[in-house]
Structures are given as structure tokens and as C-alpha cells.
Tab-separated table of C-alpha atoms in Angstrom:
chain	number	residue	atom	x	y	z
A	40	MET	CA	65.831	99.774	90.091
A	41	SER	CA	64.835	103.360	90.368
A	42	PHE	CA	67.347	106.198	90.991
A	43	ALA	CA	66.022	106.728	94.489
A	44	ALA	CA	66.347	103.007	95.168
A	45	LEU	CA	70.091	103.161	93.828
A	46	LYS	CA	70.839	105.811	96.317
A	47	GLN	CA	69.070	104.163	99.326
A	48	SER	CA	70.681	100.810	98.600
A	49	ARG	CA	74.318	101.758	98.481
A	50	GLN	CA	75.499	99.441	101.196
A	51	ALA	CA	73.561	96.607	99.894
A	52	GLN	CA	75.089	97.214	96.549
A	53	LEU	CA	78.656	97.177	98.069
A	54	ASP	CA	77.834	93.924	99.924
A	55	LYS	CA	76.475	92.394	96.667
A	56	LEU	CA	79.482	93.507	94.677
A	57	VAL	CA	81.899	91.958	97.104
A	58	THR	CA	79.908	88.793	96.777
A	59	GLU	CA	80.041	88.859	93.009
A	60	VAL	CA	83.763	89.449	93.190
A	61	SER	CA	84.274	86.630	95.474
A	62	LYS	CA	82.626	84.214	92.980
A	63	LEU	CA	85.314	85.279	90.442
A	64	SER	CA	87.918	83.295	92.505
A	65	GLN	CA	85.788	80.168	92.184
A	66	PRO	CA	86.568	77.675	89.411
A	67	ALA	CA	84.270	77.850	86.393
A	68	THR	CA	81.862	75.139	85.817
A	69	SER	CA	81.512	72.908	83.033
A	70	SER	CA	80.060	90.771	73.183
A	71	GLY	CA	79.440	93.327	71.679
A	72	GLN	CA	82.063	94.680	69.268
A	73	GLU	CA	84.240	97.596	70.229
A	74	ASN	CA	83.326	100.861	68.605
A	75	ASP	CA	82.863	104.513	69.481
A	76	ASP	CA	80.914	103.526	72.556
A	77	PHE	CA	84.351	102.593	73.996
A	78	TRP	CA	86.957	104.927	75.570
A	79	LYS	CA	90.669	104.117	75.571
A	80	PRO	CA	93.504	106.361	77.024
A	81	ASP	CA	95.912	107.748	74.666
A	82	VAL	CA	99.730	107.988	75.216
A	83	ASP	CA	102.248	110.526	74.092
A	84	LYS	CA	105.349	109.602	71.959
A	85	ALA	CA	107.190	108.382	74.979
A	86	GLY	CA	104.377	105.948	75.747
A	87	ASN	CA	103.077	107.839	78.910
A	88	GLY	CA	99.529	108.879	79.512
A	89	TYR	CA	97.316	110.345	82.113
A	90	ALA	CA	93.498	110.524	82.547
A	91	VAL	CA	90.865	110.488	85.301
A	92	ILE	CA	87.776	108.231	85.014
A	93	ARG	CA	84.954	107.262	87.318
A	94	PHE	CA	83.615	103.634	87.395
A	95	LEU	CA	79.741	103.719	87.354
A	96	PRO	CA	77.201	101.595	88.996
A	97	ALA	CA	75.199	98.960	87.219
A	98	PRO	CA	72.877	100.285	84.609
A	99	GLU	CA	69.164	100.364	85.049
A	100	GLY	CA	67.688	96.779	84.996
A	101	GLU	CA	71.039	95.128	85.797
A	102	ASP	CA	72.552	94.069	89.147
A	103	VAL	CA	76.437	94.071	88.553
A	104	PRO	CA	78.423	97.038	87.478
A	105	PHE	CA	80.933	94.992	85.380
A	106	ALA	CA	81.189	92.086	82.917
A	107	ARG	CA	83.873	89.484	82.731
A	108	VAL	CA	84.809	88.041	79.543
A	109	TRP	CA	87.407	85.281	78.458
A	110	ASP	CA	88.821	85.228	75.049
A	111	HIS	CA	91.624	83.711	72.916
A	112	GLY	CA	93.946	85.395	70.477
A	113	PHE	CA	96.730	83.654	68.611
A	114	GLN	CA	97.995	82.963	65.072
A	115	GLY	CA	98.237	79.447	63.451
A	116	PRO	CA	99.387	78.195	59.977
A	117	GLY	CA	95.814	78.834	58.764
A	118	GLY	CA	95.449	82.389	60.031
A	119	TRP	CA	94.444	84.243	63.031
A	120	TYR	CA	91.972	82.969	65.890
A	121	ILE	CA	90.527	85.869	68.005
A	122	GLU	CA	87.266	84.757	69.527
A	123	LYS	CA	85.454	84.960	72.797
A	124	SER	CA	85.517	81.800	74.742
A	125	LEU	CA	82.422	79.898	75.547
A	126	THR	CA	83.779	79.375	79.072
A	127	THR	CA	82.608	82.846	79.713
A	128	ILE	CA	79.139	81.630	79.932
A	129	GLY	CA	79.945	78.288	81.477
A	130	GLN	CA	80.010	76.300	78.376
A	131	LYS	CA	82.630	73.974	76.893
A	132	ASP	CA	85.104	75.637	74.458
A	133	PRO	CA	87.096	73.896	71.808
A	134	VAL	CA	90.279	75.869	72.455
A	135	SER	CA	90.270	75.147	76.076
A	136	GLU	CA	89.656	71.458	75.134
A	137	HIS	CA	92.479	71.507	72.734
A	138	ASN	CA	94.919	73.168	75.137
A	139	THR	CA	94.015	70.571	77.805
A	140	ILE	CA	94.988	67.836	75.404
A	141	LEU	CA	98.231	69.364	74.631
A	142	TRP	CA	99.073	70.104	78.330
A	143	ASN	CA	98.273	66.687	79.272
A	144	SER	CA	100.578	65.236	76.888
A	145	GLY	CA	103.500	66.094	79.134
A	146	ILE	CA	105.647	67.409	76.268
A	147	ASP	CA	107.330	70.580	76.978
A	148	ALA	CA	106.871	71.964	73.492
A	149	ASN	CA	103.071	71.309	73.653
A	150	LYS	CA	102.967	73.143	76.944
A	151	ASP	CA	104.738	76.196	75.376
A	152	ILE	CA	101.990	76.047	72.638
A	153	VAL	CA	99.304	76.297	75.337
A	154	ARG	CA	100.873	79.235	77.104
A	155	LYS	CA	100.503	81.053	73.843
A	156	GLN	CA	96.874	80.034	73.379
A	157	LYS	CA	95.707	80.326	76.933
A	158	ARG	CA	92.498	82.181	77.957
A	159	ARG	CA	92.755	85.934	78.291
A	160	LEU	CA	90.605	87.906	80.788
A	161	SER	CA	89.042	91.161	80.200
A	162	TYR	CA	86.709	93.229	82.309
A	163	TYR	CA	83.996	95.795	80.857
A	164	ALA	CA	82.389	98.637	82.783
A	165	ASN	CA	80.537	101.920	82.340
A	166	ILE	CA	82.728	104.904	83.096
A	167	MET	CA	82.438	108.620	82.990
A	168	VAL	CA	85.485	110.382	81.723
A	169	VAL	CA	86.557	113.130	84.199
A	170	LYS	CA	89.769	114.259	82.683
A	171	ASP	CA	91.351	113.332	79.401
A	172	PRO	CA	93.995	115.720	78.394
A	173	ALA	CA	94.697	114.063	75.152
A	174	ASN	CA	90.976	114.254	74.111
A	175	PRO	CA	89.141	117.005	76.188
A	176	ALA	CA	85.976	116.407	74.172
A	177	ASN	CA	85.677	113.047	75.884
A	178	GLU	CA	85.288	114.733	79.385
A	179	GLY	CA	81.802	114.422	81.047
A	180	LYS	CA	80.788	111.690	78.608
A	181	VAL	CA	79.974	108.055	79.459
A	182	PHE	CA	81.623	105.139	77.715
A	183	TYR	CA	82.302	101.431	78.012
A	184	TYR	CA	85.821	100.866	79.319
A	185	ARG	CA	87.708	97.560	78.773
A	186	PHE	CA	90.554	96.632	81.205
A	187	GLY	CA	92.651	93.794	82.505
A	188	LYS	CA	93.617	92.298	85.559
A	189	LYS	CA	96.085	94.913	86.777
A	190	ILE	CA	93.377	97.600	87.074
A	191	TRP	CA	90.830	95.030	88.321
A	192	ASP	CA	93.104	94.270	91.219
A	193	LYS	CA	93.144	97.947	92.213
A	194	ILE	CA	89.292	97.753	92.236
A	195	GLU	CA	89.160	94.802	94.390
A	196	GLU	CA	91.778	96.313	96.762
A	197	ALA	CA	89.705	99.416	97.208
A	198	MET	CA	86.676	97.125	98.136
A	199	ASN	CA	88.677	94.869	100.343
A	200	PRO	CA	91.483	96.768	101.879
A	201	ALA	CA	94.269	94.917	103.498
A	202	PHE	CA	94.572	97.029	106.738
A	203	GLU	CA	91.888	97.593	109.426
A	204	ASP	CA	92.558	101.441	109.348
A	205	GLU	CA	91.438	101.570	105.730
A	206	LYS	CA	87.788	102.045	104.913
A	207	ALA	CA	86.293	99.895	102.160
A	208	VAL	CA	85.258	102.035	99.121
A	209	ASN	CA	82.800	100.841	96.452
A	210	PRO	CA	84.522	102.390	93.443
A	211	PHE	CA	81.314	102.049	91.407
A	212	ASP	CA	79.227	104.353	93.822
A	213	LEU	CA	78.067	107.802	92.565
A	214	TRP	CA	78.028	109.359	96.018
A	215	GLU	CA	80.775	107.697	97.936
A	216	GLY	CA	82.961	106.231	95.287
A	217	ALA	CA	86.274	107.683	94.033
A	218	ASN	CA	87.776	108.865	90.779
A	219	PHE	CA	90.330	106.672	89.336
A	220	LYS	CA	93.633	108.301	88.122
A	221	LEU	CA	94.883	106.294	85.247
A	222	LYS	CA	98.684	106.738	85.091
A	223	ILE	CA	100.207	104.899	82.223
A	224	ARG	CA	104.053	104.494	81.781
A	225	ASN	CA	106.233	102.954	79.199
A	226	VAL	CA	108.354	100.411	81.153
A	227	GLU	CA	110.761	98.575	78.883
A	228	GLY	CA	108.551	98.939	75.868
A	229	TYR	CA	105.182	97.921	77.620
A	230	ARG	CA	102.408	99.886	79.127
A	231	ASN	CA	102.520	99.823	82.802
A	232	TYR	CA	99.682	100.788	85.136
A	233	ASP	CA	101.251	100.238	88.434
A	234	LYS	CA	100.987	103.983	89.375
A	235	SER	CA	97.385	104.230	88.757
A	236	GLU	CA	95.315	104.819	92.056
A	237	PHE	CA	92.042	105.902	93.351
A	238	ASP	CA	91.503	109.423	94.707
A	239	SER	CA	89.675	110.240	98.020
A	240	PRO	CA	86.032	109.278	98.003
A	241	SER	CA	83.657	112.023	96.736
A	242	ALA	CA	80.412	112.469	94.935
A	243	LEU	CA	80.706	112.442	91.039
A	244	ALA	CA	78.462	115.554	90.727
A	245	ASP	CA	76.972	118.218	93.089
A	246	SER	CA	73.231	117.004	92.820
A	247	ASP	CA	71.201	113.992	92.611
A	248	ASP	CA	69.664	115.340	89.367
A	249	GLU	CA	73.172	115.597	87.780
A	250	LEU	CA	74.025	112.064	88.954
A	251	GLU	CA	70.801	110.574	87.610
A	252	ALA	CA	71.482	112.206	84.241
A	253	ILE	CA	74.965	110.372	84.203
A	254	TRP	CA	73.493	107.189	85.274
A	255	LYS	CA	70.880	107.280	82.534
A	256	GLN	CA	73.555	107.439	79.970
A	257	GLU	CA	74.851	104.118	80.940
A	258	ARG	CA	74.777	101.141	78.465
A	259	SER	CA	73.858	97.602	79.149
A	260	LEU	CA	76.803	95.347	80.346
A	261	ALA	CA	74.666	92.235	79.928
A	262	THR	CA	75.261	92.286	76.047
A	263	PHE	CA	78.883	91.066	76.783
A	264	THR	CA	77.908	87.802	78.405
A	265	ASP	CA	74.599	87.277	76.405
A	266	PRO	CA	74.814	83.858	74.805
A	267	LYS	CA	73.568	85.195	71.451
A	268	ASN	CA	76.742	87.059	71.103
A	269	PHE	CA	78.801	84.153	71.174
A	270	LYS	CA	79.654	81.785	68.288
A	271	SER	CA	78.498	78.210	68.635
A	272	TYR	CA	80.795	75.473	69.775
A	273	ASP	CA	80.637	73.844	66.260
A	274	GLU	CA	81.433	77.281	64.539
A	275	LEU	CA	84.443	77.805	66.854
A	276	LYS	CA	85.674	74.242	66.342
A	277	THR	CA	85.451	74.677	62.496
A	278	LYS	CA	87.551	77.737	62.722
A	279	LEU	CA	90.057	76.392	65.131
A	280	ASP	CA	90.551	73.388	62.997
A	281	ARG	CA	91.253	75.672	59.966
A	282	VAL	CA	93.640	77.901	61.925
A	283	LEU	CA	95.640	75.138	63.401
A	284	GLY	CA	95.096	72.379	60.774
A	285	LEU	CA	93.679	69.982	63.164
A	286	THR	CA	91.903	66.667	62.266
A	287	GLY	CA	90.581	64.773	65.206
A	288	GLU	CA	91.245	64.653	68.990
A	289	SER	CA	90.108	62.821	72.035
A	290	LYS	CA	88.121	64.733	74.725
A	291	PRO	CA	90.019	66.112	77.694
A	292	ASN	CA	89.170	65.608	81.380
A	293	ASN	CA	90.346	68.788	82.779
A	294	THR	CA	88.329	72.106	82.722
A	295	ALA	CA	89.610	75.400	81.444
A	296	ALA	CA	89.789	76.766	85.051
A	297	ASP	CA	91.916	73.816	86.096
A	298	LEU	CA	94.307	74.497	83.214
A	299	ASP	CA	94.439	78.154	84.005
A	300	ASP	CA	95.511	77.279	87.541
A	301	GLU	CA	98.182	74.979	86.539
A	302	LEU	CA	99.485	77.480	83.926
A	303	ASP	CA	99.613	80.315	86.490
A	304	ALA	CA	101.410	78.095	88.930
A	305	ARG	CA	104.163	77.201	86.506
A	306	PRO	CA	106.430	79.969	85.161
A	307	MET	CA	106.971	80.243	81.415
A	308	PRO	CA	110.433	79.231	80.555
A	309	GLN	CA	112.589	82.143	79.302
A	310	ALA	CA	115.715	82.421	77.359
A	311	SER	CA	118.640	84.647	78.772
A	312	PRO	CA	118.335	87.532	78.877
A	313	ALA	CA	114.673	86.986	79.804
A	314	PRO	CA	112.228	89.271	77.984
A	315	ILE	CA	109.870	91.397	80.000
A	316	ALA	CA	106.348	90.077	79.802
A	317	SER	CA	103.631	92.490	78.751
A	318	SER	CA	100.950	93.427	81.312
A	319	ASP	CA	97.378	92.234	81.262
A	320	ASP	CA	96.213	95.671	80.220
A	321	ASP	CA	98.742	95.977	77.621
A	322	ASP	CA	97.480	92.750	76.146
A	323	ASP	CA	94.323	94.503	75.414
A	324	ASP	CA	95.941	96.973	73.119
A	325	SER	CA	98.004	94.266	71.411
A	326	MET	CA	94.950	92.151	70.788
A	327	ASP	CA	93.222	95.127	69.143
A	328	PHE	CA	96.132	95.367	66.777
A	329	PHE	CA	96.072	91.632	65.987
A	330	LYS	CA	92.268	91.594	65.532
A	331	LYS	CA	92.575	94.213	62.864
A	332	LEU	CA	95.198	91.984	61.105
A	333	ALA	CA	92.725	89.025	61.375
A	334	ASP	CA	89.963	91.100	59.802
A	335	GLU	CA	92.029	92.351	56.801
């Protein structure tokens, strides 16, 4: 798609985006590594932070402005297991199969293990950093940005407003999208993004030439769901067996999506006083730390 076509097809892009988002609510049928191409917000000593970013449209040659990736991250007696899930690309995954066996056992202790090993969802998008007080050198640059469900819900809410007096906004639109004010607070020891919000719709730059220059800086999102960037089932199964000390198991009947639905429907048992669970987006930061441990 040319830049001119990108501008002319904005409504069609919003319609297609809404369609793609609606697919995410459907059950699944049976990446690249993070580096300097990624931007992450910094926080102060109190755990608070602020930045303004702009989500960008799909890069040239691609149709969707985001990628959705499932992964697992947990520690067993044989070390860490931090790998992308093959369910991302519609294939069977050994961790999901193992979790299903444990869950179907009906044993509460096994269900607690499943909760710790369940799939984790991340989204990837191209962004331009509008304001980064902690790192001003990032401003005006295009990066990958990885985020979780809390921020995704705000994107979806902008595209599908709850009230009839609110106009739908495509946050990924260069002309009629909106800057995203990322407001991070430390709430009981965890990062909280609830105060984050979209600004009023506006063009990202003054001219189409400037917008095109920004658009051309985008990187491919298809890499995150390219099958060649996933380990094979056998490789993952071998690693899982080593981490958990598994020997042999029967095959499960449930899908990973079925198990996710059941896990979400049942609250995790908590001791008293109940600990505050970390947010989806805070999990991103935690998993970065755990991955470093696993790689050492």
C-alpha cells in the first residue's frame, strides 16, 4: 500500500481494524528478540512515570498495526521456561497440553500450578515517542512497543466507545488518531496504568511529507508471528520435560483457549491478607527480569 492509499483508506482501515480486534475474542483453533528497537517507559524512584506516545498504522506491506503473542514464563526444578507459545500461530503447544492435563485432574494443587504456568498475552506495535521526560533523546523516534491487556483495553475502548455521544477513534491513524498519555503509578508495589488515556484526536505532524517520513521508519510486525521465529513442538517439549522433570503424559482434550476461559472464570485462591496481583503490563517488566535470570 502506498502512502497516498494509506491516507485515502482511513475509514476502511478502521473498519478492518475493528474486524481484526473482534477476532481476538474468538477461541483459538487447534518473535523477534527485544533490543534497542524497543522502547520502554522509565519510572522514578517512587515508581511513577509519564510519557506520550503515538501508535502508528500498519507498516508498508502489512495489513494490521499490531501483533498478538502468547508466551509462558515460569521456573521448575530444572530451571526457567521462558518461551513463546505455539498457540500464537494456531498450533499445539506442550505447555498448554501439560496444563490441561493438570487442570483436568481435578486436584486443587495441580490447578494452582496451572495458574502459575498459564499463557501470558502481549501485544506489539510501532509507536513514535512524542514525549519522554526521562529520555528526551527518544522523542521523535519510532520504536517497537510491547504492552499488555490493560493498555490494549484502552485502545479497544477508543475504537468501540461505550456511549453514543462518543466518536470512535482509530488510535493507529496518522491524521485522526490520538496521542496516548502513558501515566504509570506505583500502587502497592506494582506498576499501574489505569490513569493512562488518549488525548484529543489530532494529526501526528503538520504535513503529509512529515507523516510519510515517520511511516517509513516503521519496522515489520509480521516477524513476531512468523513461524520461523518459533521453536518447534519437539524442541519446546524437550525443554519443558527438562524444566519440570516430566516423563510421559496422555494427550488432553481441551484447547488452550478453553483452559484460559476456565482459569479466568475461577478466581485464584488467596491467603489472608490477600496479596495484590500484578497488572498484565507489570508482568512484562517482571518477565524481562526473569528472562535475564534464565539466560545467565
